[in-house]
mmCIF file of C-alpha atoms and ligand atoms in Angstrom:
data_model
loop_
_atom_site.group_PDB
_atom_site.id
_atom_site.type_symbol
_atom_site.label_atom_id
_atom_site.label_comp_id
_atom_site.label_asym_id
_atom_site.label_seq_id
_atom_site.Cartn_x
_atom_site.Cartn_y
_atom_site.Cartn_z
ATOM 1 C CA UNK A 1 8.845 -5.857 -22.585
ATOM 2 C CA UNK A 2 5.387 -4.692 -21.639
ATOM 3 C CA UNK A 3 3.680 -5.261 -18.695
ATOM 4 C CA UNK A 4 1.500 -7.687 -19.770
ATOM 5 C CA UNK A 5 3.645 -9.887 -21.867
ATOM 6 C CA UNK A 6 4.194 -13.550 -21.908
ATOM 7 C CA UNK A 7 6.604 -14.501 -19.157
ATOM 8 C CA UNK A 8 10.174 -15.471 -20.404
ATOM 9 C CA UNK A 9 13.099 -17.497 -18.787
ATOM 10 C CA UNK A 10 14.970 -17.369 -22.445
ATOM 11 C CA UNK A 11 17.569 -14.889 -23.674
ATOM 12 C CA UNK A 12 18.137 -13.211 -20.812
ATOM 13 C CA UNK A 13 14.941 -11.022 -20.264
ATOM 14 C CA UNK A 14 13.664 -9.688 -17.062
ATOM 15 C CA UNK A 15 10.864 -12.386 -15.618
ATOM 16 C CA UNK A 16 8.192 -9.860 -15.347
ATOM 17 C CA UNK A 17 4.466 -10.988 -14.751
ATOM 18 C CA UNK A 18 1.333 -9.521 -15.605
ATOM 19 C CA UNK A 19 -1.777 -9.216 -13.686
ATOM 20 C CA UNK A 20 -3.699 -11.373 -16.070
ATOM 21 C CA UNK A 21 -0.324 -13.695 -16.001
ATOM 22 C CA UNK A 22 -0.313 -13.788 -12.485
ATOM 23 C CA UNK A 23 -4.386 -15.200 -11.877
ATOM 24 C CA UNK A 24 -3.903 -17.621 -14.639
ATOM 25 C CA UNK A 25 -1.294 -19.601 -12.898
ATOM 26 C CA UNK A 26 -2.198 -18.981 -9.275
ATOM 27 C CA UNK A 27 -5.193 -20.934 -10.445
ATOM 28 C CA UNK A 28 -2.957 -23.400 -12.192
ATOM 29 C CA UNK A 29 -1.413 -24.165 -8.958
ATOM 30 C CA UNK A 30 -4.138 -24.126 -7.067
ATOM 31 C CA UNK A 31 -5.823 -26.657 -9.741
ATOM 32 C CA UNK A 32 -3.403 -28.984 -8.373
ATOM 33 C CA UNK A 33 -5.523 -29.405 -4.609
ATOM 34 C CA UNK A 34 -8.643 -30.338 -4.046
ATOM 35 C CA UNK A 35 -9.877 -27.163 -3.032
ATOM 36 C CA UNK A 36 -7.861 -25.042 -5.967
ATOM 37 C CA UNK A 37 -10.010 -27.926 -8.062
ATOM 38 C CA UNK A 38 -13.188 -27.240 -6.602
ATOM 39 C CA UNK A 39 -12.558 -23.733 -6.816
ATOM 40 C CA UNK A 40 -11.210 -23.942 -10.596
ATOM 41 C CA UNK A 41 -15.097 -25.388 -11.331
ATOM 42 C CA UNK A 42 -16.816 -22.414 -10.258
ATOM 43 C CA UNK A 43 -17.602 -23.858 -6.898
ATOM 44 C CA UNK A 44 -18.020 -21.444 -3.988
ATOM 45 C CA UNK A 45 -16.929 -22.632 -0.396
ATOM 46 C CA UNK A 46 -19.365 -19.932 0.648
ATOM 47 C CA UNK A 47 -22.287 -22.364 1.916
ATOM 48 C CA UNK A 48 -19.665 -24.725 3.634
ATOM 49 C CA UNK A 49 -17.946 -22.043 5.042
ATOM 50 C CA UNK A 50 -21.399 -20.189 6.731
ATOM 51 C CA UNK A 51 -22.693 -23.861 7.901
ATOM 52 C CA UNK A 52 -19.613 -24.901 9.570
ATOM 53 C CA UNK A 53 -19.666 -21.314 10.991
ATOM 54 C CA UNK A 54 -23.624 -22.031 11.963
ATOM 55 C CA UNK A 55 -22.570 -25.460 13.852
ATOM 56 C CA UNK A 56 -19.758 -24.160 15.834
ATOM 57 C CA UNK A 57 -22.123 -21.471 17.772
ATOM 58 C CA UNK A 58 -25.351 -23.875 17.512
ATOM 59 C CA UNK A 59 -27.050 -23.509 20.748
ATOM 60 C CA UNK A 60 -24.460 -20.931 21.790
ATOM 61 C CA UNK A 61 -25.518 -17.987 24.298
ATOM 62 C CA UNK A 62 -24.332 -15.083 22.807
ATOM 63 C CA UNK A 63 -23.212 -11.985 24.895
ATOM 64 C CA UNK A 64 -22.348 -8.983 23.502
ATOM 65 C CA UNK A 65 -18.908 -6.618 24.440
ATOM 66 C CA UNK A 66 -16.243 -4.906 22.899
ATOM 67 C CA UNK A 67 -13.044 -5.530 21.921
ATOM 68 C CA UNK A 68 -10.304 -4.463 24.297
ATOM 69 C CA UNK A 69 -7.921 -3.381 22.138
ATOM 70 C CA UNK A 70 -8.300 0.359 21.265
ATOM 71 C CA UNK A 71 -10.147 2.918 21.356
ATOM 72 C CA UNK A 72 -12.175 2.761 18.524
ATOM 73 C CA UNK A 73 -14.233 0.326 20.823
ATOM 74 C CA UNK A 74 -15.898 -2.289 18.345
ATOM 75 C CA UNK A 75 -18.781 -3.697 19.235
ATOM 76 C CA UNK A 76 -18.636 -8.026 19.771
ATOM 77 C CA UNK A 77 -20.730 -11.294 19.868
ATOM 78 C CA UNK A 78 -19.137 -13.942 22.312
ATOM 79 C CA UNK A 79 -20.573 -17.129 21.996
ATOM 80 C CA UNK A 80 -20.162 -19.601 24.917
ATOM 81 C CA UNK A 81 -21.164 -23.366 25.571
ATOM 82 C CA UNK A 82 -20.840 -24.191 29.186
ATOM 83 C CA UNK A 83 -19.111 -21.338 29.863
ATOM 84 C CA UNK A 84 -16.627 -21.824 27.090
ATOM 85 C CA UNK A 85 -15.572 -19.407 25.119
ATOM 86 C CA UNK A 86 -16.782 -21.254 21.166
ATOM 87 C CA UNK A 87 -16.446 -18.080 19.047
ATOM 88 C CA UNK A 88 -15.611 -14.349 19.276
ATOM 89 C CA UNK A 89 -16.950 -12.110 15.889
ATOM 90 C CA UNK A 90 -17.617 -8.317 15.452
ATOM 91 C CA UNK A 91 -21.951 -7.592 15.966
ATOM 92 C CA UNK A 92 -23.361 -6.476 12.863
ATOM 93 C CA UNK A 93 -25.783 -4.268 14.637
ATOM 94 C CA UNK A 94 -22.951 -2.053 15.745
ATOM 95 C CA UNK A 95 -23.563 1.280 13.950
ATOM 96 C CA UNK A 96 -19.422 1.865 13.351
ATOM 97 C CA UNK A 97 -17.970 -1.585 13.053
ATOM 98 C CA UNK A 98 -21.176 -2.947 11.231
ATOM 99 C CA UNK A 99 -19.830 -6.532 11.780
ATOM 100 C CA UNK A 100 -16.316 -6.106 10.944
ATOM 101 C CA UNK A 101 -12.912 -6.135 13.495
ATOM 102 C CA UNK A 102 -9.662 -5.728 12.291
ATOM 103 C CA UNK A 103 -7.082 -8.259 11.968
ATOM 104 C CA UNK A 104 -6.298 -7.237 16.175
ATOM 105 C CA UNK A 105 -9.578 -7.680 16.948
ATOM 106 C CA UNK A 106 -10.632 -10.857 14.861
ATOM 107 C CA UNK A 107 -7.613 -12.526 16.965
ATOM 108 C CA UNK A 108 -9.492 -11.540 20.357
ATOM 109 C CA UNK A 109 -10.837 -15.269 20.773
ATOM 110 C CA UNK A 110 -6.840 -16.012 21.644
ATOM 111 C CA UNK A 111 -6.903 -13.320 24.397
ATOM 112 C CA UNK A 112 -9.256 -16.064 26.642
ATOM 113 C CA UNK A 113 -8.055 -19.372 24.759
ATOM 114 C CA UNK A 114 -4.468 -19.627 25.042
ATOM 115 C CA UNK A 115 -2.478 -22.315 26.408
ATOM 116 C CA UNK A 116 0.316 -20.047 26.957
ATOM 117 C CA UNK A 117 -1.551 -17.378 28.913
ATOM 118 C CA UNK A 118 0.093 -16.494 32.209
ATOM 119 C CA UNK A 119 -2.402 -17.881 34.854
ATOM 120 C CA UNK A 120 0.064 -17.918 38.324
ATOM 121 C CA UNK A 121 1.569 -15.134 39.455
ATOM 122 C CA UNK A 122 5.463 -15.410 39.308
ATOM 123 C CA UNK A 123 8.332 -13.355 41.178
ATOM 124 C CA UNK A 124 12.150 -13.198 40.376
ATOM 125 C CA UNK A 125 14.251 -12.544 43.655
ATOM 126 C CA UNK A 126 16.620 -9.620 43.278
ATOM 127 C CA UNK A 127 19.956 -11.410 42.082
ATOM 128 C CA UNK A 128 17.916 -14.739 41.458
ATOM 129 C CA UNK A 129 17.867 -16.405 37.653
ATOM 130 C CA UNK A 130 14.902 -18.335 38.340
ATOM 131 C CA UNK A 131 11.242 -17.335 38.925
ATOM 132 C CA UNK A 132 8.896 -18.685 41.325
ATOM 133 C CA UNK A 133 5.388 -18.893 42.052
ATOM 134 C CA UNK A 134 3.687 -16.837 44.643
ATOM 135 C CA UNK A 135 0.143 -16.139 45.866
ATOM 136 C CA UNK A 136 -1.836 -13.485 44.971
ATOM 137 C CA UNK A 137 -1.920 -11.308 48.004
ATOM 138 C CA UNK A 138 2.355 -11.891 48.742
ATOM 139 C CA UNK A 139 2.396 -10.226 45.389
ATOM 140 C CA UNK A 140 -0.102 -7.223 45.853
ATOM 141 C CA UNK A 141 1.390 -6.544 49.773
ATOM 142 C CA UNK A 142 4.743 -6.566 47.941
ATOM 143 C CA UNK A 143 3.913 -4.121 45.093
ATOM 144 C CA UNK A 144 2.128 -1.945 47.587
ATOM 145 C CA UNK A 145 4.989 -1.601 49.988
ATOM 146 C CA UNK A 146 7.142 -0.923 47.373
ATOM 147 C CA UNK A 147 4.955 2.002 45.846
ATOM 148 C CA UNK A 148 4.654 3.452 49.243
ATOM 149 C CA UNK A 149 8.517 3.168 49.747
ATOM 150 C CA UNK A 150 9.160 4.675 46.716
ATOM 151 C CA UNK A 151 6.969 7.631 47.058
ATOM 152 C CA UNK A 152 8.056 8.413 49.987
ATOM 153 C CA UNK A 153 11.571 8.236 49.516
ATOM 154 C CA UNK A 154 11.061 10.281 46.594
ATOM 155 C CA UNK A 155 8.217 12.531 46.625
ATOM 156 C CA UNK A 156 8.424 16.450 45.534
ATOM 157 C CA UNK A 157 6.308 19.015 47.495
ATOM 158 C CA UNK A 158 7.884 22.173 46.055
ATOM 159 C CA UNK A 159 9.973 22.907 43.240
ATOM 160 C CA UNK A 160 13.489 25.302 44.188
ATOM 161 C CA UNK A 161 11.367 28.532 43.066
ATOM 162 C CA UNK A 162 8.773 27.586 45.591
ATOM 163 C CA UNK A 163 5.917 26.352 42.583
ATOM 164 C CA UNK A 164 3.930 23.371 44.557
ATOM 165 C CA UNK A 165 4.296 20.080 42.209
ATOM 166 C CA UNK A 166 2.814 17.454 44.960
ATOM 167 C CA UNK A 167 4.140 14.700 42.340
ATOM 168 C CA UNK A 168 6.945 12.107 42.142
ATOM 169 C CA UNK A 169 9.249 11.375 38.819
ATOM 170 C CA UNK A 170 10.329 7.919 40.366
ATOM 171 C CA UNK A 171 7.529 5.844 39.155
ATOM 172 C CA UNK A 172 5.918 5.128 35.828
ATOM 173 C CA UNK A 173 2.261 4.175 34.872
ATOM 174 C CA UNK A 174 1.808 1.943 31.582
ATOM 175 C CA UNK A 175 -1.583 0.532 31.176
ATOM 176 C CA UNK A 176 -2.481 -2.592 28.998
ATOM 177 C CA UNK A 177 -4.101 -3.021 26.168
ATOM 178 C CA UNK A 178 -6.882 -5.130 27.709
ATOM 179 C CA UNK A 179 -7.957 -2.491 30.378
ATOM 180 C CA UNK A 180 -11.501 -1.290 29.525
ATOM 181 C CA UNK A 181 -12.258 2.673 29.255
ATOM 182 C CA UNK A 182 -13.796 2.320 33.082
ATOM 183 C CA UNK A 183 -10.127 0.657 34.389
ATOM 184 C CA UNK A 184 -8.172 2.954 32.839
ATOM 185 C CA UNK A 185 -10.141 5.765 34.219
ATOM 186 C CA UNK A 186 -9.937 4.455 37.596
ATOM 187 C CA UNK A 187 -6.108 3.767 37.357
ATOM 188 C CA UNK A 188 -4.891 7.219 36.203
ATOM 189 C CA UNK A 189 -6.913 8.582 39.026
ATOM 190 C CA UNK A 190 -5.242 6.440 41.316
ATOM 191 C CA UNK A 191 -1.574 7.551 40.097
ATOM 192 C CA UNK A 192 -2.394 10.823 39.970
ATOM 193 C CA UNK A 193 -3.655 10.213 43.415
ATOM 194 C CA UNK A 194 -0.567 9.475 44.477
ATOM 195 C CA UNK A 195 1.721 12.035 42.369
ATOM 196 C CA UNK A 196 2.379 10.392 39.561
ATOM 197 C CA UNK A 197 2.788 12.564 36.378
ATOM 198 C CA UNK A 198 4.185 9.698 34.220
ATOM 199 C CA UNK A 199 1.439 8.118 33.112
ATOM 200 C CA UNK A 200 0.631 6.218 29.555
ATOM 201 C CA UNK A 201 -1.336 3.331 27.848
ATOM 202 C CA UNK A 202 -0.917 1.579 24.545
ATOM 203 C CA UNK A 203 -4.214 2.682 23.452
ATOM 204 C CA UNK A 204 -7.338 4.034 25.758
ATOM 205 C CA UNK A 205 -6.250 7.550 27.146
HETATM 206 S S1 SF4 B 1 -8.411 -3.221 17.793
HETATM 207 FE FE1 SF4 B 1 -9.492 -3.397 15.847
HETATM 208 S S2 SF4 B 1 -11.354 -4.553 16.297
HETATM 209 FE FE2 SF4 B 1 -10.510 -3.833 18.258
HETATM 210 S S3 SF4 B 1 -11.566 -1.880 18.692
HETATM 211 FE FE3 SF4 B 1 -9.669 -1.387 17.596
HETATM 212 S S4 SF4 B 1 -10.234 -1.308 15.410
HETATM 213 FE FE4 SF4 B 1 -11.869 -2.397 16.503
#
């Protein structure tokens, strides 16, 4: 059975499907909705699609950025309405994303519009099963007294043949996606400040 051949159920042949099998009835099924039927006529949802897309950032101020998430650094539009986030899309005047974000990047509006983004800060007791919600400032004294503690308790001056390392192997830097170039810049030379030689990031150094 070829390729191309009519698609059989009978005798106990392979089903095998074609390419010009395979359009024909995806647009059989989609015949059976409104849009498959619109689209069966020949009718474009291109218009629709750009107006609707024309209403939603009406009156919009438009900022432009980049998205966050790696390194190749595509350029973006945010639109806001009373300091709403309405729509997030790649700038066409960009010379290297011309427009376009990847599938990462065209879900950046979710980053800022999220109903389950973490917006308290919340700390687990050692031993405890529950978490509970601290301020701010607890939480930053806390991590800083722990860096220091650990640093000191663990810091290496001089290697046994005498080589000066300055560092400490007890702590760990991982950076976030969402830290810009200039953050990430900042925060290595911070740990290295400190001795840290462990040092990573998902995607900007
Ligand atoms: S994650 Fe995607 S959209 Fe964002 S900068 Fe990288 S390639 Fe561009």
């Amino acid at each position: 059975m070829s390729r191309t051949s009519p698609t059989s159920c009978a005798g106990g042949d392979d089903m095998q499907v074609g390419r010009r099998d395979f359009l024909r009835l995806t647009a059989s099924a989609g015949a059976g909705t409104a849009i498959g039927g619109l689209v069966g006529l020949g009718v474009t949802l291109a218009p629709a699609e750009a107006r609707a897309q024309e209403l939603r950032i009406k009156d919009a101020k438009t900022t432009p950025s980049i998205c966050p998430f790696c390194s190749v650094g595509c350029a973006t539009l945010i639109h806001t309405v009373d300091g709403k986030i309405v729509n997030i899309e790649g700038d066409p005047r960009s010379p290297h994303n011309e427009g376009t974000l990847c599938p990462k990047g065209a879900a950046i509006y979710q980053l800022h519009m999220n109903p389950n983004r973490a917006t308290k800060v919340l700390h687990r007791k050692p031993g405890a099963s529950d978490w509970d919600v601290v301020e701010l400032e607890w939480a930053m004294d806390r991590v800083a007294e722990l860096i220091k503690q650990t640093r000191d308790e663990t810091f290496i001056e001089k290697l046994p043949n005498g080589k000066l390392v300055n560092m400490t192997p007890a702590m760990f830097a991982l950076g976030g996606a969402t830290l810009d170039n200039e953050f990430n810049h900042v925060c290595q030379k911070f740990w290295r400040g400190l001795g840290v030689v462990a040092i990573e990031n998902q995607a900007r150094i």
